[in-house]
Coordinates of C-alpha atoms in Angstrom, one line a residue:
Chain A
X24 CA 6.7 11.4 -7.2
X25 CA 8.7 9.3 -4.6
X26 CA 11.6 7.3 -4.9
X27 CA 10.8 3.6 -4.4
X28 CA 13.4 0.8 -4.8
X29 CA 16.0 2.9 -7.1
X30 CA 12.9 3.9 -9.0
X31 CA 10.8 7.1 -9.3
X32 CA 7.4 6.5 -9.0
X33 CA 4.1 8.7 -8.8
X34 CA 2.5 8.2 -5.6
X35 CA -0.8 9.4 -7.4
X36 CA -1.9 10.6 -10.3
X37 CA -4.5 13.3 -11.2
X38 CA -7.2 11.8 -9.7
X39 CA -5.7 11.8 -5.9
X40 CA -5.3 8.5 -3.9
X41 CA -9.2 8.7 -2.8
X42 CA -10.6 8.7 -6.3
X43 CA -7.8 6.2 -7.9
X44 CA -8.8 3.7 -5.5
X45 CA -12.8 4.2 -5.9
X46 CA -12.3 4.0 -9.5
X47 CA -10.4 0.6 -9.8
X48 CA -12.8 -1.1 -7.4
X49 CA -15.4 0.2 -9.8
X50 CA -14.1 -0.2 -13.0
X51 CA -10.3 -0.6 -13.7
X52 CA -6.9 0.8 -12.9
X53 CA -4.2 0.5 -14.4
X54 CA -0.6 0.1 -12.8
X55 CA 3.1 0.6 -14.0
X56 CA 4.6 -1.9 -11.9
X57 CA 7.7 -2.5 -14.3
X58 CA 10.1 -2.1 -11.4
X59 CA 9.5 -5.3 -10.8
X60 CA 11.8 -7.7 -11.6
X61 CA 11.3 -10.6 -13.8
X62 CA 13.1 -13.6 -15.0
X63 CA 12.9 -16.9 -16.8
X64 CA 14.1 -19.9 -14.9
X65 CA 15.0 -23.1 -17.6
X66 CA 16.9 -26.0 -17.4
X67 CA 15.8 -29.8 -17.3
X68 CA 13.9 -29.1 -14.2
X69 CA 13.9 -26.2 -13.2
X70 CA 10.6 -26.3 -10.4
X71 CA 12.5 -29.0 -8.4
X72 CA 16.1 -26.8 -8.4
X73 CA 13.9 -24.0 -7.4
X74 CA 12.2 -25.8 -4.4
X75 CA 15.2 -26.0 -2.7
X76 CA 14.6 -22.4 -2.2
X77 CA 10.5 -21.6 -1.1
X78 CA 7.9 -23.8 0.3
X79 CA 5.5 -23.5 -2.6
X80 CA 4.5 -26.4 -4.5
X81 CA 6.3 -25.7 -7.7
X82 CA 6.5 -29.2 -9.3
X83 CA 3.0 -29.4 -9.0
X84 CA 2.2 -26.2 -10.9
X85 CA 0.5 -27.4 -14.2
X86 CA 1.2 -25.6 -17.5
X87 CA 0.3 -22.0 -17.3
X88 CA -0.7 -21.7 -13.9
X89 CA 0.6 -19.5 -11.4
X90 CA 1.4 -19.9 -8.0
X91 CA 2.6 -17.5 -4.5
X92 CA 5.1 -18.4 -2.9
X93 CA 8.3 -16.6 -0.7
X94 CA 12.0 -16.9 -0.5
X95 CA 12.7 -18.3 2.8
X96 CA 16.0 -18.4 4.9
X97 CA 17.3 -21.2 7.1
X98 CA 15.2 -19.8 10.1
X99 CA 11.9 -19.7 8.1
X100 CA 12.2 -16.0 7.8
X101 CA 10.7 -14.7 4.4
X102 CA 13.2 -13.1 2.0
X103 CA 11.1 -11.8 -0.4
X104 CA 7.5 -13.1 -1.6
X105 CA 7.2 -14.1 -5.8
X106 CA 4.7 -15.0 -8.0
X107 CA 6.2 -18.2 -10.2
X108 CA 4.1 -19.6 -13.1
X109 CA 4.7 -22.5 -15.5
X110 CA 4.9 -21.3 -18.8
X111 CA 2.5 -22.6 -21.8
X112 CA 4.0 -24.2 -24.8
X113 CA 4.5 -23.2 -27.1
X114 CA 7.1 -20.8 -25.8
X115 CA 10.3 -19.2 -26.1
X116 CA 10.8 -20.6 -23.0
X117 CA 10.1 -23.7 -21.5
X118 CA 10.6 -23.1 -17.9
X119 CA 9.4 -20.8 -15.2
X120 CA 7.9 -17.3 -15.1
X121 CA 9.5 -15.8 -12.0
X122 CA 8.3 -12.1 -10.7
X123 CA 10.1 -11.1 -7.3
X124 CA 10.0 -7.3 -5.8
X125 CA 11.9 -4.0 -7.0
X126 CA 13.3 -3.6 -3.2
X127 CA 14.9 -7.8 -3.4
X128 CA 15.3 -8.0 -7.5
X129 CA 19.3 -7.6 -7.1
X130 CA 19.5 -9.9 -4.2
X131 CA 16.8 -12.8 -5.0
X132 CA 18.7 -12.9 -8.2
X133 CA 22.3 -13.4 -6.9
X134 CA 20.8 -15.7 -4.7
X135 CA 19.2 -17.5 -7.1
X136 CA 21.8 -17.9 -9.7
X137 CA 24.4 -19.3 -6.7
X138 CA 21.0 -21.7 -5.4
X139 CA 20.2 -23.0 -9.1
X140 CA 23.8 -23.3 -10.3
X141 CA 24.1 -26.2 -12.1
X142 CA 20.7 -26.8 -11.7
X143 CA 18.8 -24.0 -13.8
X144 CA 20.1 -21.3 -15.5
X145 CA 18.4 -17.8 -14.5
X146 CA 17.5 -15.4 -17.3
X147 CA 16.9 -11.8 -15.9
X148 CA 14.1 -10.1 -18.4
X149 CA 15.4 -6.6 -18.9
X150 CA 13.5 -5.6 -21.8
X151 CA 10.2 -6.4 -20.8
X152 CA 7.5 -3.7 -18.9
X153 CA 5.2 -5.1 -16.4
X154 CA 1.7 -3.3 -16.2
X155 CA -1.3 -4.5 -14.2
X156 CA -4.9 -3.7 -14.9
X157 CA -7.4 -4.3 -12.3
X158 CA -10.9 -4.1 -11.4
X159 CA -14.2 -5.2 -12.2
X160 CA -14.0 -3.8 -16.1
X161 CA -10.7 -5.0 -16.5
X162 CA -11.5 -8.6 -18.0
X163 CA -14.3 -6.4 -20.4
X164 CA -11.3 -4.1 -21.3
X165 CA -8.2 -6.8 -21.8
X166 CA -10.9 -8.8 -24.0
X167 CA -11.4 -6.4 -26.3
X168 CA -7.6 -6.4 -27.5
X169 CA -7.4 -10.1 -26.6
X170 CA -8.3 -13.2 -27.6
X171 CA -9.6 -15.4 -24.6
X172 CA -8.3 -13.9 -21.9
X173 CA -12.0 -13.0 -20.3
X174 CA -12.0 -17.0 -19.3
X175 CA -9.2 -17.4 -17.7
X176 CA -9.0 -18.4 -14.5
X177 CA -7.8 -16.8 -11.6
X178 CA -3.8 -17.5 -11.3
X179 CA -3.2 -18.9 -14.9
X180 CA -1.2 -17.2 -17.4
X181 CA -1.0 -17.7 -20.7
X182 CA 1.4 -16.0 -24.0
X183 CA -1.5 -13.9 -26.6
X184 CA -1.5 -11.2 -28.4
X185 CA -2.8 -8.1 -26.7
X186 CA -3.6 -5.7 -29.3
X187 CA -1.3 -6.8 -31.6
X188 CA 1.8 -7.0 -29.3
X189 CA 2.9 -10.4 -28.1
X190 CA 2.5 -10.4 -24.2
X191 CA 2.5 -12.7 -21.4
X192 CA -0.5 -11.8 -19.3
X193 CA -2.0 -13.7 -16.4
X194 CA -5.2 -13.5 -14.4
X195 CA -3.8 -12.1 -11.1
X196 CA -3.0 -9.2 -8.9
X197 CA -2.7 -7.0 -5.6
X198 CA -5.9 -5.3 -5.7
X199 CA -8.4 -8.0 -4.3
X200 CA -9.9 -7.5 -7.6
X201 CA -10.3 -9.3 -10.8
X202 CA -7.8 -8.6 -13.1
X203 CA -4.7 -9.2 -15.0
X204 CA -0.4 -8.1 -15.0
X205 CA 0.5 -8.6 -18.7
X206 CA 4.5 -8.4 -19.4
X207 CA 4.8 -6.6 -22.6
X208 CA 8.0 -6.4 -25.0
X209 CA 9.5 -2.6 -23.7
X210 CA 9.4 -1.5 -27.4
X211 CA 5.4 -2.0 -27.5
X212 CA 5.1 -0.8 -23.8
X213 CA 3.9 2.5 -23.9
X214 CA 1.9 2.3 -27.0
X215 CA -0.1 -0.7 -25.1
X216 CA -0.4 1.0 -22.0
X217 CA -1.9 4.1 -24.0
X218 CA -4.1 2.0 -26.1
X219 CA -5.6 0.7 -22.4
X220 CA -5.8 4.0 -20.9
X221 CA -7.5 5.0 -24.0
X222 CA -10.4 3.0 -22.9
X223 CA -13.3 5.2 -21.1
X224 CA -12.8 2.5 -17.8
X225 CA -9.3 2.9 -17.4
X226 CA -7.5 5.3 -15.2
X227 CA -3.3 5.8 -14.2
X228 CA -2.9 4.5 -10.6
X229 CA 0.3 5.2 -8.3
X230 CA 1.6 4.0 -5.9
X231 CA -0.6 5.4 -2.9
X232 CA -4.1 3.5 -4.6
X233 CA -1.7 0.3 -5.1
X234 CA -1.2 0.1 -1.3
X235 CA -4.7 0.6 -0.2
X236 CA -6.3 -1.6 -2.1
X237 CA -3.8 -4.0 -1.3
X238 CA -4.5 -3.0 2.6
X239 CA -7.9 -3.4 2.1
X240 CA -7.5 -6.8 0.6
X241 CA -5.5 -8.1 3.2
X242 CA -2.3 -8.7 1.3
X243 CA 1.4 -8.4 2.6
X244 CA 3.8 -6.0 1.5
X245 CA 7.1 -7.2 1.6
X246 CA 9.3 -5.0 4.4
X247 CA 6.2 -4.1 5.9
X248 CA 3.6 -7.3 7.0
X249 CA 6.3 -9.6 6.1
X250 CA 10.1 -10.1 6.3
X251 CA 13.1 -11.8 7.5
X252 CA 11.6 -12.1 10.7
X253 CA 8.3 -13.1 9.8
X254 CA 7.4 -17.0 8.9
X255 CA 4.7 -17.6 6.5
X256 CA 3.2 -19.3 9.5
X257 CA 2.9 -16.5 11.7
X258 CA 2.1 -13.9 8.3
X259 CA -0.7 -16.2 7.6
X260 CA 0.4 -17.8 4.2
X261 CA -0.1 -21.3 5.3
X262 CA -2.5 -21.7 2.3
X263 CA 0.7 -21.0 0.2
X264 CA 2.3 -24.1 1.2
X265 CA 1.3 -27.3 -0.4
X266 CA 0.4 -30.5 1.2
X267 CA 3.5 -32.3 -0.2
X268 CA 5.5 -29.4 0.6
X269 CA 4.2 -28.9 4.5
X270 CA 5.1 -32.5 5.0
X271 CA 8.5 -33.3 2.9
X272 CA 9.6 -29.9 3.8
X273 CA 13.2 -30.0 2.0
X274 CA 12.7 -25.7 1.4
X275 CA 15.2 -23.2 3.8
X276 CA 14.2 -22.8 7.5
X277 CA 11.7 -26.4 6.6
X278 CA 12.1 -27.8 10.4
X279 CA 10.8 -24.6 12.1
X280 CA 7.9 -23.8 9.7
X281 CA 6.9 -27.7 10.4
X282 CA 7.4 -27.2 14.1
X283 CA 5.5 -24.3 13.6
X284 CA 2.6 -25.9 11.4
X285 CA 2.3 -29.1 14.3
X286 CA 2.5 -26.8 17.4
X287 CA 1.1 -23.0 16.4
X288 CA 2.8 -19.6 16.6
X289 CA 3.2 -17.6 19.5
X290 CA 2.5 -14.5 17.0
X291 CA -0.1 -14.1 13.7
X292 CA -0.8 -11.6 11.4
X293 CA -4.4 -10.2 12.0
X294 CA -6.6 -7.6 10.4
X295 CA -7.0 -4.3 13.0
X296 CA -10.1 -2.2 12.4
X297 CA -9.8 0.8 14.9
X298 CA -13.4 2.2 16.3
X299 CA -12.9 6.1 15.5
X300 CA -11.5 8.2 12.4
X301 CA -7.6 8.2 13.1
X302 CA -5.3 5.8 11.7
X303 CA -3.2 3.5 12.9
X304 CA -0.1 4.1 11.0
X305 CA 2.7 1.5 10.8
X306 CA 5.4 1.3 13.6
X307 CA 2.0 1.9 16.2
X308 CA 2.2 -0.1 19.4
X309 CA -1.1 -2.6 19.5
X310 CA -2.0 -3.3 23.5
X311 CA -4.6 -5.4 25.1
X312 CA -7.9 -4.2 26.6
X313 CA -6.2 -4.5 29.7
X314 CA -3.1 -2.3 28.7
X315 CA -0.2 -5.0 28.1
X316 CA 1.5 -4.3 25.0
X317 CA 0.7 -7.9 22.8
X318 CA 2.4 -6.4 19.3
X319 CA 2.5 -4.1 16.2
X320 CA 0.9 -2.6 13.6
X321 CA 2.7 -3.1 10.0
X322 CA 0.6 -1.7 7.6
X323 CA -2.1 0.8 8.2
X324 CA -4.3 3.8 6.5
X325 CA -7.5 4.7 5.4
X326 CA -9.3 2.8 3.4
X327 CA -11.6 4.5 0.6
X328 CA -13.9 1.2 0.1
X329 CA -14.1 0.8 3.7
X330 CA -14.3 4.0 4.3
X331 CA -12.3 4.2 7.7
X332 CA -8.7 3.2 9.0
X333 CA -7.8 0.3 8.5
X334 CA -4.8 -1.6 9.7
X335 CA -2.5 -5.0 9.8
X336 CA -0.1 -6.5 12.3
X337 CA 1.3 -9.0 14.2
X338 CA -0.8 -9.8 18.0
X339 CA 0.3 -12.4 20.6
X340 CA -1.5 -15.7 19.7
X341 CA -4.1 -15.1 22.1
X342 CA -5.6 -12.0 20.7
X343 CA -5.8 -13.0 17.2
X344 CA -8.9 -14.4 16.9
X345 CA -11.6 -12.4 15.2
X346 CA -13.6 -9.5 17.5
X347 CA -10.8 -9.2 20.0
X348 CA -11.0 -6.1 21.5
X349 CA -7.6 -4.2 21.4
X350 CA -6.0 -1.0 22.0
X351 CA -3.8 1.2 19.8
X352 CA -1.1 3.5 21.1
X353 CA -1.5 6.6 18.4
X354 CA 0.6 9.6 19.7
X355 CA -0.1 9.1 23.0
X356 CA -3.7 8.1 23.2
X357 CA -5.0 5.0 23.5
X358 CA -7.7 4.2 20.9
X359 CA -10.2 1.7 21.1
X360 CA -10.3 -1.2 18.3
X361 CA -11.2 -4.8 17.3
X362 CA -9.2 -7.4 15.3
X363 CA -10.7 -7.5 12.2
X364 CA -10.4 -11.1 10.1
X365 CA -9.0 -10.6 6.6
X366 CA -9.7 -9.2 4.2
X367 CA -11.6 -5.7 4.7
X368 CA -13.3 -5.8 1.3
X369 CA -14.0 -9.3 -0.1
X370 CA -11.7 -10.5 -2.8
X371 CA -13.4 -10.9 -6.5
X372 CA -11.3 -13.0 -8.3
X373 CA -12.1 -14.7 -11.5
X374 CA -12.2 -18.5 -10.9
X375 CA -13.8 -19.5 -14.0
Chain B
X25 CA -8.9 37.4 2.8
X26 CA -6.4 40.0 2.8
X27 CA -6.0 40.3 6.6
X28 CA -5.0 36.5 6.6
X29 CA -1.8 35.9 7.7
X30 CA 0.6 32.8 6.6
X31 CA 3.4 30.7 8.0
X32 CA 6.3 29.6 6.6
X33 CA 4.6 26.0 7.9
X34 CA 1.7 26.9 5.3
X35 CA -0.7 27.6 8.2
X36 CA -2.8 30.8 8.0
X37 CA -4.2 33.1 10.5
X38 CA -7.5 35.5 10.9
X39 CA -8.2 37.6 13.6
X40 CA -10.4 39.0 15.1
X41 CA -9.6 41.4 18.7
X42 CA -7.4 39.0 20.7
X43 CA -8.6 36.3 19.1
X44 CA -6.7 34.2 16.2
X45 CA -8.3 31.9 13.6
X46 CA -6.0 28.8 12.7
X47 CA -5.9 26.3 9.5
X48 CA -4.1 24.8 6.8
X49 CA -3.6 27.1 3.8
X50 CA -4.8 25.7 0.8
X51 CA -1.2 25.5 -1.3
X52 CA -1.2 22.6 2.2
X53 CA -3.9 21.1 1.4
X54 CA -3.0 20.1 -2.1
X55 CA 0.1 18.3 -1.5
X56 CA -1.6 16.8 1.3
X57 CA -4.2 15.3 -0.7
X58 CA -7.1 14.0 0.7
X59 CA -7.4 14.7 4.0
X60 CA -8.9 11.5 6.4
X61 CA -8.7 12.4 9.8
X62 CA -7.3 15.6 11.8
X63 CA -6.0 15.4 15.8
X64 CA -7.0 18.6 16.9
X65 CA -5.8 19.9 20.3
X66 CA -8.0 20.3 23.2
X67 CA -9.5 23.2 24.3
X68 CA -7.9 25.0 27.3
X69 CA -4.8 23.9 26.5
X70 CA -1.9 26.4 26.2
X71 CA 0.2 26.2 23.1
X72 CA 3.7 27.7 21.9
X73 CA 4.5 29.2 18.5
X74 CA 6.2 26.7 16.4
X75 CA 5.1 24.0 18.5
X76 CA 3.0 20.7 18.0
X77 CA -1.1 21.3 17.8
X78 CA -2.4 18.3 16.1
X79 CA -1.5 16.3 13.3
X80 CA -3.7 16.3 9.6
X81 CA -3.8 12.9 7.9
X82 CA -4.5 11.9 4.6
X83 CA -4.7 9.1 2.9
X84 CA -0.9 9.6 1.8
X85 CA 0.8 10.3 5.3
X86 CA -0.2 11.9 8.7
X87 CA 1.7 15.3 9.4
X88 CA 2.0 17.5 12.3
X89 CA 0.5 21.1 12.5
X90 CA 2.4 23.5 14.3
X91 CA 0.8 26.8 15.5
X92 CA 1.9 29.9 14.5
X93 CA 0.9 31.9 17.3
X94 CA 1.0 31.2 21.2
X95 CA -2.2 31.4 23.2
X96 CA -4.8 29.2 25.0
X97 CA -7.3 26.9 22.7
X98 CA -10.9 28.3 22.8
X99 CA -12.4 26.4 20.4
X100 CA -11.5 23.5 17.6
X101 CA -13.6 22.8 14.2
X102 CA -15.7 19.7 15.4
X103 CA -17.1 19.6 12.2
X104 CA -14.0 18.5 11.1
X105 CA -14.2 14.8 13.1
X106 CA -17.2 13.5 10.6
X107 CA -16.3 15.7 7.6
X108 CA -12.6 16.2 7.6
X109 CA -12.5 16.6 4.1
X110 CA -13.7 20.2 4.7
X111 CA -9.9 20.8 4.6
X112 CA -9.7 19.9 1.1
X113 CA -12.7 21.5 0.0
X114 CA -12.4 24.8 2.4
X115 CA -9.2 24.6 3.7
X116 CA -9.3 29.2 3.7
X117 CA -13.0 28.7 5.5
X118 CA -15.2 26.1 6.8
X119 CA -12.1 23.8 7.5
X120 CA -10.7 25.9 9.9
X121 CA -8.7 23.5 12.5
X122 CA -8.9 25.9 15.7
X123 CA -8.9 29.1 17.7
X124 CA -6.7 30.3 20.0
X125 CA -6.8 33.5 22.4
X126 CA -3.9 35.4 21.4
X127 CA -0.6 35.6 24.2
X128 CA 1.2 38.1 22.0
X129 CA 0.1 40.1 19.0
X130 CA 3.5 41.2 18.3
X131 CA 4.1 37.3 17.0
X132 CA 1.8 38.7 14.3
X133 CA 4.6 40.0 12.7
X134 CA 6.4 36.8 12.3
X135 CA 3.9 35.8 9.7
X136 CA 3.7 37.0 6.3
X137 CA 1.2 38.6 4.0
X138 CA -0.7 37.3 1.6
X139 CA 1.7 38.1 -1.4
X140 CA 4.8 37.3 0.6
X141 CA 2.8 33.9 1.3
X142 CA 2.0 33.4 -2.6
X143 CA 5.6 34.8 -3.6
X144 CA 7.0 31.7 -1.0
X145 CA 4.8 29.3 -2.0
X146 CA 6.1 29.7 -5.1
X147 CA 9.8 29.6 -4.4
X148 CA 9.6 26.7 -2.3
X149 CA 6.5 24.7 -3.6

């Protein structure tokens, strides 16, 4: 057990990090991520009022689809990265879906209730749990306690019954698999989340698993690959930001992500595969071939799939591009590696 | 096995004349978890007790090993740099992490026994 954001969470569970990782890239995990925080956003329109605040192309989203997205501040630096979906009617709620991290839940939401005021009206869900199963079983699992939800696409959500117990799932993750996170009603939680670990596919996966296959997939951890400092430009989330949105800007920090969309970034995020067995751990010094020191390694371990280290972190715009040799400063020695383009195992999500 | 000696560091020790067999004990081992990669220390090298010689990882964290004896490295476990999981599956045997050529036997008797090792395993585990 560690504690994580004010919470104490199992790094692993009885199978080990090794095993929990193997077994949800080959048939399905299942995560307590209820730490996270989730809200409801309403009001007469509430997408706009919440533009002000991230890039994303929110007023676009269509009923029941889902979208990433990050809190900026006025220098482009990221605050915190969410997932925001559109909810389906009928609904309690006709509004926005908003899941932020356990580390930034207390200081997103302050943020967002003085932002929205007037505006939207932020509801914090406090008696809802959050669990995500993942993996290539996961959609035979979820389907056989659900209606429908085998055909969703990747990054909708809808309200259905799971096993009896009136959830809000949607087709997404942090695994690089296929896969769901399904809010359930904290009353039904743990009898749901039995009822799916009751399922021969299904296995308990901490926290260690959760971050190498998120490693592996090539997807940020906020504090880590991304933070204040950090612009979705140079983190590599351009994708994130929609046409209307890259060119209208009107989201915190707009002018210098535009500046930075027109005229590049001096610094990227970029996959690191290092040659031998040791990993490059995060805080390691990345050089050139040639010994210069060019940046930083953010996020790095083994990684089961790939079965080597593996690693992320920002490089000097020049040595970002895919096959650069590199070198990594690990306790003293300087190890030979390549950057690596993104992701280390390919993503499998469900796009219908 | 019972002429194996233990550190408080959960390293354990076999020897044989002046020279000393060094690894991770297997009480290490599992709440290392799997074990990825280990930095061993290079052979000729002079080492200190208590001080650095090489660092385990696993897929968790990377940790230092400390020896628990003084001497010059004569040999490391190269088996270990394609199958370091030998310290999860031998950690007492075949994942043995090096051998060192003994400065002082009387740092022999810092180390514990076998059932003082077990009996502060299970104070402090």
């Amino acid at each position: 057990m560690a504690g994580f954001a004010g919470y104490d969470m199992p790094i692993q569970y009885g199978l080990g990090i090794m095993k929990e990782h193997l077994h949800t890239r080959a048939a399905a995990g299942l995560f307590d991520v209820s730490h996270m925080g989730q809200a409801w956003l309403t009001g007469a329109d509430p997408a706009a009022a919440m533009e002000n605040m991230v890039p994303g192309d929110l007023q676009g989203l269509a009923p029941g689809q889902q979208r990433y997205t990050q809190f900026l501040n006025d220098k482009g630096g990221i605050l915190d990265d969410l997932m925001v979906t559109r909810a389906v009617k009928p609904l309690d709620h006709d509004g926005l879906f908003v899941v932020v991290n356990a580390a930034c839940k207390d200081a997103d939401f302050a943020r967002m209730e003085t932002a929205l005021a007037g505006d939207a009206k932020l509801e914090r869900i406090e008696d809802r749990a959050l669990v995500a199963l993942q993996g290539p079983a996961a959609a035979s699992v979820l389907a056989r306690f659900a209606d429908g939800v085998d055909t969703m696409p990747f990054m909708t959500a809808k309200r259905v019954a799971v096993a009896g117990v009136d959830c809000l799932v949607s087709r997404s993750g942090y695994s690089g698999e296929d896969g769901y996170e399904v809010s359930i009603p904290e009353s039904d939680a743990l009898g749901l989340t039995e009822t799916l670990l009751g399922c021969a596919e299904v296995e308990a996966i901490g926290l260690g698993a959760r971050d190498s296959l998120r490693l592996e997939a090539g997807l940020c951890l906020y504090g880590h690959d991304i933070d204040e400092g950090t612009t979705p430009i140079e983190a590599g989330l351009l994708w994130s930001i929609g046409k209307r949105r890259r060119a209208d800007g009107g989201f915190p920090g707009a002018e210098i992500v535009q500046a930075q969309i027109r005229e590049g970034v001096s610094r990227k995020r970029v996959g690191i595969l290092p040659e031998g067995r040791a990993p490059a751990r995060e805080g390691t010094e990345i050089l050139s071939a040639d010994g210069a020191s060019i940046g930083t390694v953010t996020s790095g371990g083994f990684g089961p799939t790939v079965g080597g280290p593996v690693a992320m972190g920002y490089v000097a715009v020049d040595f970002a591009a895919a096959g650069t040799p590199i070198q990594l400063s690990v306790r003293g020695k300087l190890l030979p590696a390549a950057v690596k383009k993104l992701p280390f195992v390919e993503q499998r999500y469900y796009r219908g | 096995m019972s002429d194996m000696k233990f550190s408080e560091e959960h390293e354990w020790v076999s020897v044989d004349g002046d020279i000393a067999t060094i690894g991770i004990t297997n009480f290490a081992q599992e709440q290392l978890g799997d074990v990825v990669f280990v930095d061993l220390p290079e052979v000729g090298g002079q080492v200190s007790q208590g001080g650095d010689a090489g660092v385990v990882e696993s897929v968790k964290a990377a940790s230092e090993v400390y020896t628990p004896l003084s001497g010059e490295i004569v040999e490391v476990n190269e088996d270990l740099e394609s199958a370091p999981d030998l310290v999860n599956t031998d950690p007492e045997g075949d994942g043995w992490f090096f051998k060192l050529r003994m400065d002082d036997t009387a740092e022999l008797d810092d180390l514990m026994d076998a059932a003082a090792y077990k009996k502060f395993c299970d104070e402090h585990g």
